Amino acid sequence: MLGRIVFFLCLPSVLAAQLCKPNAAEGFKVRLSIKTALGDKAYEWNRNQRFLFQAAIAFAMSHHLDLEFNVSDVLVCDETPRVSFWFVVTSPGDPSRLVGKESVELAVRKSRDRINNILLLNDATLEFIGVLPTLVAPVKPATPPWLIVFGVVTGIVGAGIVFLLVSTVVQRKRKENKVAEEEDDDEEAQMKRTARNEGIYNTSFSEDDRNTQM
Amino acid sequence: MGEAKNSATEERPKWDNKVQYLLTCIGFAVGIGNVWRFPYLCQIYGGGAFLIPYLIALVFEGLPLLYLELAIGQRLRMSSIGVWNNISPLLGGVGIASMVVSFLIAMFYNTILAWVLWYFFNSFQNPLPWSQCPLNDNQTAYSLECEKSTSVNYFWYRETLNITADINVSGSLQWWMVICLATAWSIIYICFIKGIDSMGKAVYVTATFPYLVLTIFLIRALTLPGATDGLRYLFTPDWEILKSPQVWLDAATQIFFSLSVAFGGLIAFSSYNAERNDCERDALVVGITNSATSLYGSIPIFSILGFKARTGFNTCLEENILTLTNHFDIAERNMTLENYDQWFDYLNLTHPGEISSLPIRVCDLQEFLDQSASGTGLAFIVFTEAVLEMPGSQVWAVLFFVMLFSLGLSSMFGNIEGVLTPLKELKLVPKWISHEVLTAIVCLVSFSVGLIFTLGSGNYWVEVFNSYVGSVPLLIIAFFEIVGVAYIHGMKTFSEDIYFMTGRRPNIYWKACWMVISPLMLLVVFVAYVALQATAYPTYPAWNPDYEKFPQTEPKEYPKWVFGIIVLLIVVPVLSIPVVAVYNLICCGVKRSSADFSPNPYNNEAFEIETQERKKQSI
């Protein structure tokens, strides 16, 4: 009687041991790099953390297949100091039957983000060997940022060119007017200027013609 | 009095002060090459040992040429065309050659500035665009071209240049490059709009800013890990290398191109000086500052390259560590950079078979340090990669590219000056075209022709121009310059000119250099250069993703038509020298040098210069 009880108690773990082994056909190897991801805040991998992992996988399976998976349906074995291990998933109704590799893979990929977040890791530090990581596309904003900088610089330069050209034209016009004014200076204006400077205008050289008559 | 003002003699523009003039000359001489060519040469030619041929070349070739150009420009107060016509009508072609070479170089040099601007615009993002690979078309993996090479290479060759695999395949105009080139030319235009009035103000910033940035980089770079590796690598002298003639040739050409002589720009700049200005001191200041800047710039550059090598080496080791840790399921962080070697030896002893099956890279720091580059490779690939590893990458990237832009801009000023002032003196331009309009026309024409460099194959064309226009023609022009002044103008007349300007005659060192040493050196450099080019059919490195050894560049030979263009580029600028000489010989007979005034009762020597200018005006 006692022997039979012990047998039936040990059966699940024996079965589990047989179901979950390294290089299992329906299993995946998982590798965690906790220290790389978290540095000083790294947690130690122990039974509780493993429980969390199993719960996460159970959630992913339930979410994907719409069946109720339990934590005990996820079997973990061959843990190493690296923190790597193998896991397999058994069917919720039948502990001796494993869920197919493809289903597990799809479930993991679907909820990869959630699994990563639960364990405070990311695609690089929580590796499912054989499951390709989902590639994060580089963020592409609507307007390429370089166009904005280009617009600013071109605007300043363009405004500068226009301003300088306009000021040059204005300056030139002003100079032409001043020269024209000075040319129009006739004797009266010259006399006025001399009087202003407190001088007496010498009229002996004022002639109508600048050129000597031949 | 009003009438006199309207006479044809327009006052020659002049510098606001001496500092402006010196900064302009220094800015012209100190260019991008000081930062990306000199450190490379120093590195491949045995570090500290390279300084010996470099300094010898500076003393016997660079400084005499520099002094000569500044002196004749200041004395004869005209730009390159007027000056050489003045010395002897037979030499008139030298001025034209200078102008043509300046124009050709201005076109491709501004393309480099356009690239710098593009990188500058792209530095205002987080993360920097050259740090990641983009996804390929169906979003399943990263772009293959980017995976095989690096994201930095990909950004330069694909997203910036969109380079074609062959110079024959021109590709189309890359619109982003076109607008960057337009911006670069607009900036040049706004600096030149009022001639040296506006350029002289701009040069206060463009000539001094690079020194500020270099200092900031120096301080930052020296604190980076691995900086000492780079510096030790740069400065360890390898005296054996001095026995190779290639070193001396490269030192001579480097100093020559670095000082920007034979462009005509320096002559134009010094022609705006006061008559009695000590040009000997100016030449010494400019020459020595140029070399000192090269040396000063190579320190932060090499510190950063050393940092990059050290980071690359550490990354290589860490990849190995990860491979080993994963394979042997060792606990994390047990194997570190420090104890890697012991672990490796231990694992090799216990599991030799497994180790050999793993993809373990051999990491050699020396190999990383040897990955040197010069030119665009240094700035746009190596340096941008190094910047990614530095904290605060955007700041360093922006600073670096603004520095490169300032360096290039101040050199462009000299190039454009070497085109504009001779154009005005050629009297081809009608009087009603004002200075602003002429500058706009020159910029527009250069921009239009420069659109070649924005094609898919543009980078290959820049290489063609850089290697061939910016080398042999300048050597020829410089040779004729020095021979023209020393022998045709006459050393005695030239000494008198210098005495008039500086108050003392040139000493034996200058005379010996001008008459014998420098022409000889130029001739030897020219012959050696041509001989070296002629030994092998010229090839160019092509970026071909289909090449079997990709990401290495594929060396391809220039097709025949490109070779023809190369020959044209070398011959056409210097063609004017013999053509003008022959023309003057045949049609006008050999005129006596107009600098040699016969005693004329109506010509008082005191008004020599003004009479000369009036003569030129009335022709």
mmCIF file of N, CA and C in Angstrom, chain B residues 154-215:
data_model
loop_
_atom_site.group_PDB
_atom_site.id
_atom_site.type_symbol
_atom_site.label_atom_id
_atom_site.label_comp_id
_atom_site.label_asym_id
_atom_site.label_seq_id
_atom_site.Cartn_x
_atom_site.Cartn_y
_atom_site.Cartn_z
ATOM 1 N N TYR B 154 27.248 51.826 -44.013
ATOM 2 C CA TYR B 154 26.000 51.854 -44.764
ATOM 3 C C TYR B 154 25.459 53.272 -44.859
ATOM 4 N N PHE B 155 25.503 53.980 -43.718
ATOM 5 C CA PHE B 155 24.986 55.339 -43.744
ATOM 6 C C PHE B 155 25.792 56.196 -44.710
ATOM 7 N N TRP B 156 27.077 56.044 -44.741
ATOM 8 C CA TRP B 156 27.897 56.881 -45.631
ATOM 9 C C TRP B 156 27.677 56.510 -47.087
ATOM 10 N N TYR B 157 27.799 55.214 -47.404
ATOM 11 C CA TYR B 157 27.766 54.834 -48.812
ATOM 12 C C TYR B 157 26.364 54.779 -49.390
ATOM 13 N N ARG B 158 25.373 54.398 -48.613
ATOM 14 C CA ARG B 158 24.038 54.214 -49.138
ATOM 15 C C ARG B 158 23.159 55.410 -48.856
ATOM 16 N N GLU B 159 23.077 55.829 -47.595
ATOM 17 C CA GLU B 159 22.109 56.878 -47.292
ATOM 18 C C GLU B 159 22.627 58.269 -47.588
ATOM 19 N N THR B 160 23.942 58.453 -47.578
ATOM 20 C CA THR B 160 24.470 59.778 -47.918
ATOM 21 C C THR B 160 24.745 59.871 -49.406
ATOM 22 N N LEU B 161 25.621 58.988 -49.889
ATOM 23 C CA LEU B 161 26.044 59.090 -51.276
ATOM 24 C C LEU B 161 25.111 58.361 -52.226
ATOM 25 N N ASN B 162 24.468 57.332 -51.776
ATOM 26 C CA ASN B 162 23.730 56.390 -52.616
ATOM 27 C C ASN B 162 24.600 55.999 -53.799
ATOM 28 N N ILE B 163 25.772 55.479 -53.459
ATOM 29 C CA ILE B 163 26.829 55.333 -54.442
ATOM 30 C C ILE B 163 26.519 54.192 -55.399
ATOM 31 N N THR B 164 26.926 54.360 -56.651
ATOM 32 C CA THR B 164 26.774 53.271 -57.607
ATOM 33 C C THR B 164 28.021 52.400 -57.530
ATOM 34 N N ALA B 165 27.937 51.229 -58.166
ATOM 35 C CA ALA B 165 29.040 50.286 -58.018
ATOM 36 C C ALA B 165 30.189 50.606 -58.957
ATOM 37 N N ASP B 166 29.988 51.534 -59.875
ATOM 38 C CA ASP B 166 30.996 51.745 -60.908
ATOM 39 C C ASP B 166 30.914 53.195 -61.362
ATOM 40 N N ILE B 167 32.046 53.749 -61.748
ATOM 41 C CA ILE B 167 32.022 55.154 -62.177
ATOM 42 C C ILE B 167 31.273 55.316 -63.490
ATOM 43 N N ASN B 168 31.158 54.227 -64.271
ATOM 44 C CA ASN B 168 30.412 54.289 -65.528
ATOM 45 C C ASN B 168 28.929 54.511 -65.289
ATOM 46 N N VAL B 169 28.432 53.935 -64.194
ATOM 47 C CA VAL B 169 27.004 54.062 -63.891
ATOM 48 C C VAL B 169 26.813 55.356 -63.123
ATOM 49 N N SER B 170 26.194 56.327 -63.785
ATOM 50 C CA SER B 170 26.123 57.635 -63.141
ATOM 51 C C SER B 170 25.039 57.720 -62.086
ATOM 52 N N GLY B 171 24.023 56.936 -62.221
ATOM 53 C CA GLY B 171 22.922 57.077 -61.278
ATOM 54 C C GLY B 171 22.194 58.382 -61.506
ATOM 55 N N SER B 172 21.383 58.773 -60.551
ATOM 56 C CA SER B 172 20.605 60.005 -60.698
ATOM 57 C C SER B 172 21.059 61.012 -59.664
ATOM 58 N N LEU B 173 20.525 62.218 -59.794
ATOM 59 C CA LEU B 173 20.841 63.252 -58.817
ATOM 60 C C LEU B 173 20.207 62.901 -57.481
ATOM 61 N N GLN B 174 20.984 62.957 -56.416
ATOM 62 C CA GLN B 174 20.430 62.674 -55.089
ATOM 63 C C GLN B 174 19.923 63.993 -54.515
ATOM 64 N N TRP B 175 18.633 64.112 -54.402
ATOM 65 C CA TRP B 175 18.051 65.418 -54.089
ATOM 66 C C TRP B 175 18.550 65.975 -52.758
ATOM 67 N N TRP B 176 18.787 65.088 -51.785
ATOM 68 C CA TRP B 176 19.232 65.615 -50.489
ATOM 69 C C TRP B 176 20.623 66.212 -50.601
ATOM 70 N N MET B 177 21.449 65.614 -51.470
ATOM 71 C CA MET B 177 22.787 66.158 -51.684
ATOM 72 C C MET B 177 22.710 67.476 -52.432
ATOM 73 N N VAL B 178 21.757 67.573 -53.362
ATOM 74 C CA VAL B 178 21.627 68.803 -54.141
ATOM 75 C C VAL B 178 21.290 69.958 -53.213
ATOM 76 N N ILE B 179 20.341 69.730 -52.277
ATOM 77 C CA ILE B 179 19.976 70.857 -51.431
ATOM 78 C C ILE B 179 21.079 71.167 -50.420
ATOM 79 N N CYS B 180 21.841 70.161 -50.011
ATOM 80 C CA CYS B 180 22.978 70.461 -49.139
ATOM 81 C C CYS B 180 24.027 71.271 -49.889
ATOM 82 N N LEU B 181 24.257 70.918 -51.160
ATOM 83 C CA LEU B 181 25.237 71.657 -51.956
ATOM 84 C C LEU B 181 24.763 73.095 -52.161
ATOM 85 N N ALA B 182 23.453 73.251 -52.409
ATOM 86 C CA ALA B 182 22.908 74.599 -52.585
ATOM 87 C C ALA B 182 23.110 75.412 -51.312
ATOM 88 N N THR B 183 22.889 74.781 -50.156
ATOM 89 C CA THR B 183 23.097 75.490 -48.890
ATOM 90 C C THR B 183 24.553 75.896 -48.739
ATOM 91 N N ALA B 184 25.467 74.981 -49.089
ATOM 92 C CA ALA B 184 26.890 75.298 -48.951
ATOM 93 C C ALA B 184 27.251 76.499 -49.822
ATOM 94 N N TRP B 185 26.780 76.495 -51.076
ATOM 95 C CA TRP B 185 27.093 77.629 -51.947
ATOM 96 C C TRP B 185 26.427 78.918 -51.460
ATOM 97 N N SER B 186 25.245 78.797 -50.885
ATOM 98 C CA SER B 186 24.601 80.006 -50.358
ATOM 99 C C SER B 186 25.408 80.598 -49.225
ATOM 100 N N ILE B 187 25.968 79.725 -48.390
ATOM 101 C CA ILE B 187 26.771 80.231 -47.278
ATOM 102 C C ILE B 187 28.020 80.918 -47.817
ATOM 103 N N ILE B 188 28.626 80.325 -48.841
ATOM 104 C CA ILE B 188 29.789 80.972 -49.458
ATOM 105 C C ILE B 188 29.379 82.339 -50.005
ATOM 106 N N TYR B 189 28.220 82.375 -50.658
ATOM 107 C CA TYR B 189 27.785 83.622 -51.283
ATOM 108 C C TYR B 189 27.574 84.701 -50.242
ATOM 109 N N ILE B 190 26.918 84.331 -49.136
ATOM 110 C CA ILE B 190 26.632 85.359 -48.148
ATOM 111 C C ILE B 190 27.923 85.866 -47.518
ATOM 112 N N CYS B 191 28.947 85.033 -47.450
ATOM 113 C CA CYS B 191 30.205 85.519 -46.884
ATOM 114 C C CYS B 191 30.952 86.401 -47.863
ATOM 115 N N PHE B 192 30.700 86.210 -49.165
ATOM 116 C CA PHE B 192 31.463 86.958 -50.149
ATOM 117 C C PHE B 192 30.704 88.130 -50.720
ATOM 118 N N ILE B 193 29.495 88.363 -50.210
ATOM 119 C CA ILE B 193 28.604 89.313 -50.871
ATOM 120 C C ILE B 193 29.211 90.704 -50.943
ATOM 121 N N LYS B 194 29.955 91.078 -49.949
ATOM 122 C CA LYS B 194 30.560 92.406 -49.994
ATOM 123 C C LYS B 194 32.068 92.306 -50.165
ATOM 124 N N GLY B 195 32.500 91.252 -50.827
ATOM 125 C CA GLY B 195 33.926 91.130 -51.039
ATOM 126 C C GLY B 195 34.628 90.881 -49.726
ATOM 127 N N ILE B 196 35.815 91.438 -49.572
ATOM 128 C CA ILE B 196 36.551 91.084 -48.370
ATOM 129 C C ILE B 196 35.993 91.790 -47.142
ATOM 130 N N ASP B 197 35.066 92.739 -47.325
ATOM 131 C CA ASP B 197 34.447 93.342 -46.143
ATOM 132 C C ASP B 197 33.657 92.297 -45.378
ATOM 133 N N SER B 198 32.807 91.556 -46.115
ATOM 134 C CA SER B 198 32.008 90.552 -45.434
ATOM 135 C C SER B 198 32.846 89.320 -45.118
ATOM 136 N N MET B 199 33.741 88.958 -46.032
ATOM 137 C CA MET B 199 34.554 87.768 -45.813
ATOM 138 C C MET B 199 35.476 87.977 -44.631
ATOM 139 N N GLY B 200 36.003 89.199 -44.528
ATOM 140 C CA GLY B 200 36.903 89.490 -43.423
ATOM 141 C C GLY B 200 36.217 89.360 -42.075
ATOM 142 N N LYS B 201 34.914 89.689 -42.029
ATOM 143 C CA LYS B 201 34.202 89.526 -40.758
ATOM 144 C C LYS B 201 33.948 88.052 -40.493
ATOM 145 N N ALA B 202 33.580 87.334 -41.556
ATOM 146 C CA ALA B 202 33.274 85.909 -41.364
ATOM 147 C C ALA B 202 34.494 85.152 -40.879
ATOM 148 N N VAL B 203 35.663 85.596 -41.323
ATOM 149 C CA VAL B 203 36.870 84.829 -41.043
ATOM 150 C C VAL B 203 37.253 84.885 -39.566
ATOM 151 N N TYR B 204 36.784 85.917 -38.840
ATOM 152 C CA TYR B 204 37.036 85.952 -37.401
ATOM 153 C C TYR B 204 36.491 84.694 -36.741
ATOM 154 N N VAL B 205 35.341 84.231 -37.250
ATOM 155 C CA VAL B 205 34.717 83.047 -36.666
ATOM 156 C C VAL B 205 35.296 81.775 -37.262
ATOM 157 N N THR B 206 35.326 81.722 -38.608
ATOM 158 C CA THR B 206 35.689 80.452 -39.225
ATOM 159 C C THR B 206 37.136 80.074 -38.986
ATOM 160 N N ALA B 207 38.010 81.060 -38.781
ATOM 161 C CA ALA B 207 39.416 80.711 -38.589
ATOM 162 C C ALA B 207 39.718 80.368 -37.142
ATOM 163 N N THR B 208 38.950 80.892 -36.194
ATOM 164 C CA THR B 208 39.278 80.655 -34.787
ATOM 165 C C THR B 208 38.471 79.511 -34.180
ATOM 166 N N PHE B 209 37.251 79.303 -34.708
ATOM 167 C CA PHE B 209 36.397 78.278 -34.125
ATOM 168 C C PHE B 209 37.036 76.888 -34.133
ATOM 169 N N PRO B 210 37.694 76.479 -35.232
ATOM 170 C CA PRO B 210 38.298 75.135 -35.197
ATOM 171 C C PRO B 210 39.271 74.943 -34.049
ATOM 172 N N TYR B 211 40.020 75.984 -33.693
ATOM 173 C CA TYR B 211 40.968 75.821 -32.596
ATOM 174 C C TYR B 211 40.237 75.578 -31.287
ATOM 175 N N LEU B 212 39.112 76.276 -31.123
ATOM 176 C CA LEU B 212 38.327 76.077 -29.919
ATOM 177 C C LEU B 212 37.844 74.632 -29.832
ATOM 178 N N VAL B 213 37.298 74.142 -30.945
ATOM 179 C CA VAL B 213 36.760 72.781 -30.941
ATOM 180 C C VAL B 213 37.870 71.753 -30.750
ATOM 181 N N LEU B 214 39.014 71.990 -31.397
ATOM 182 C CA LEU B 214 40.122 71.049 -31.245
ATOM 183 C C LEU B 214 40.550 70.970 -29.784
ATOM 184 N N THR B 215 40.538 72.118 -29.114
ATOM 185 C CA THR B 215 40.926 72.112 -27.706
ATOM 186 C C THR B 215 39.913 71.340 -26.871
#
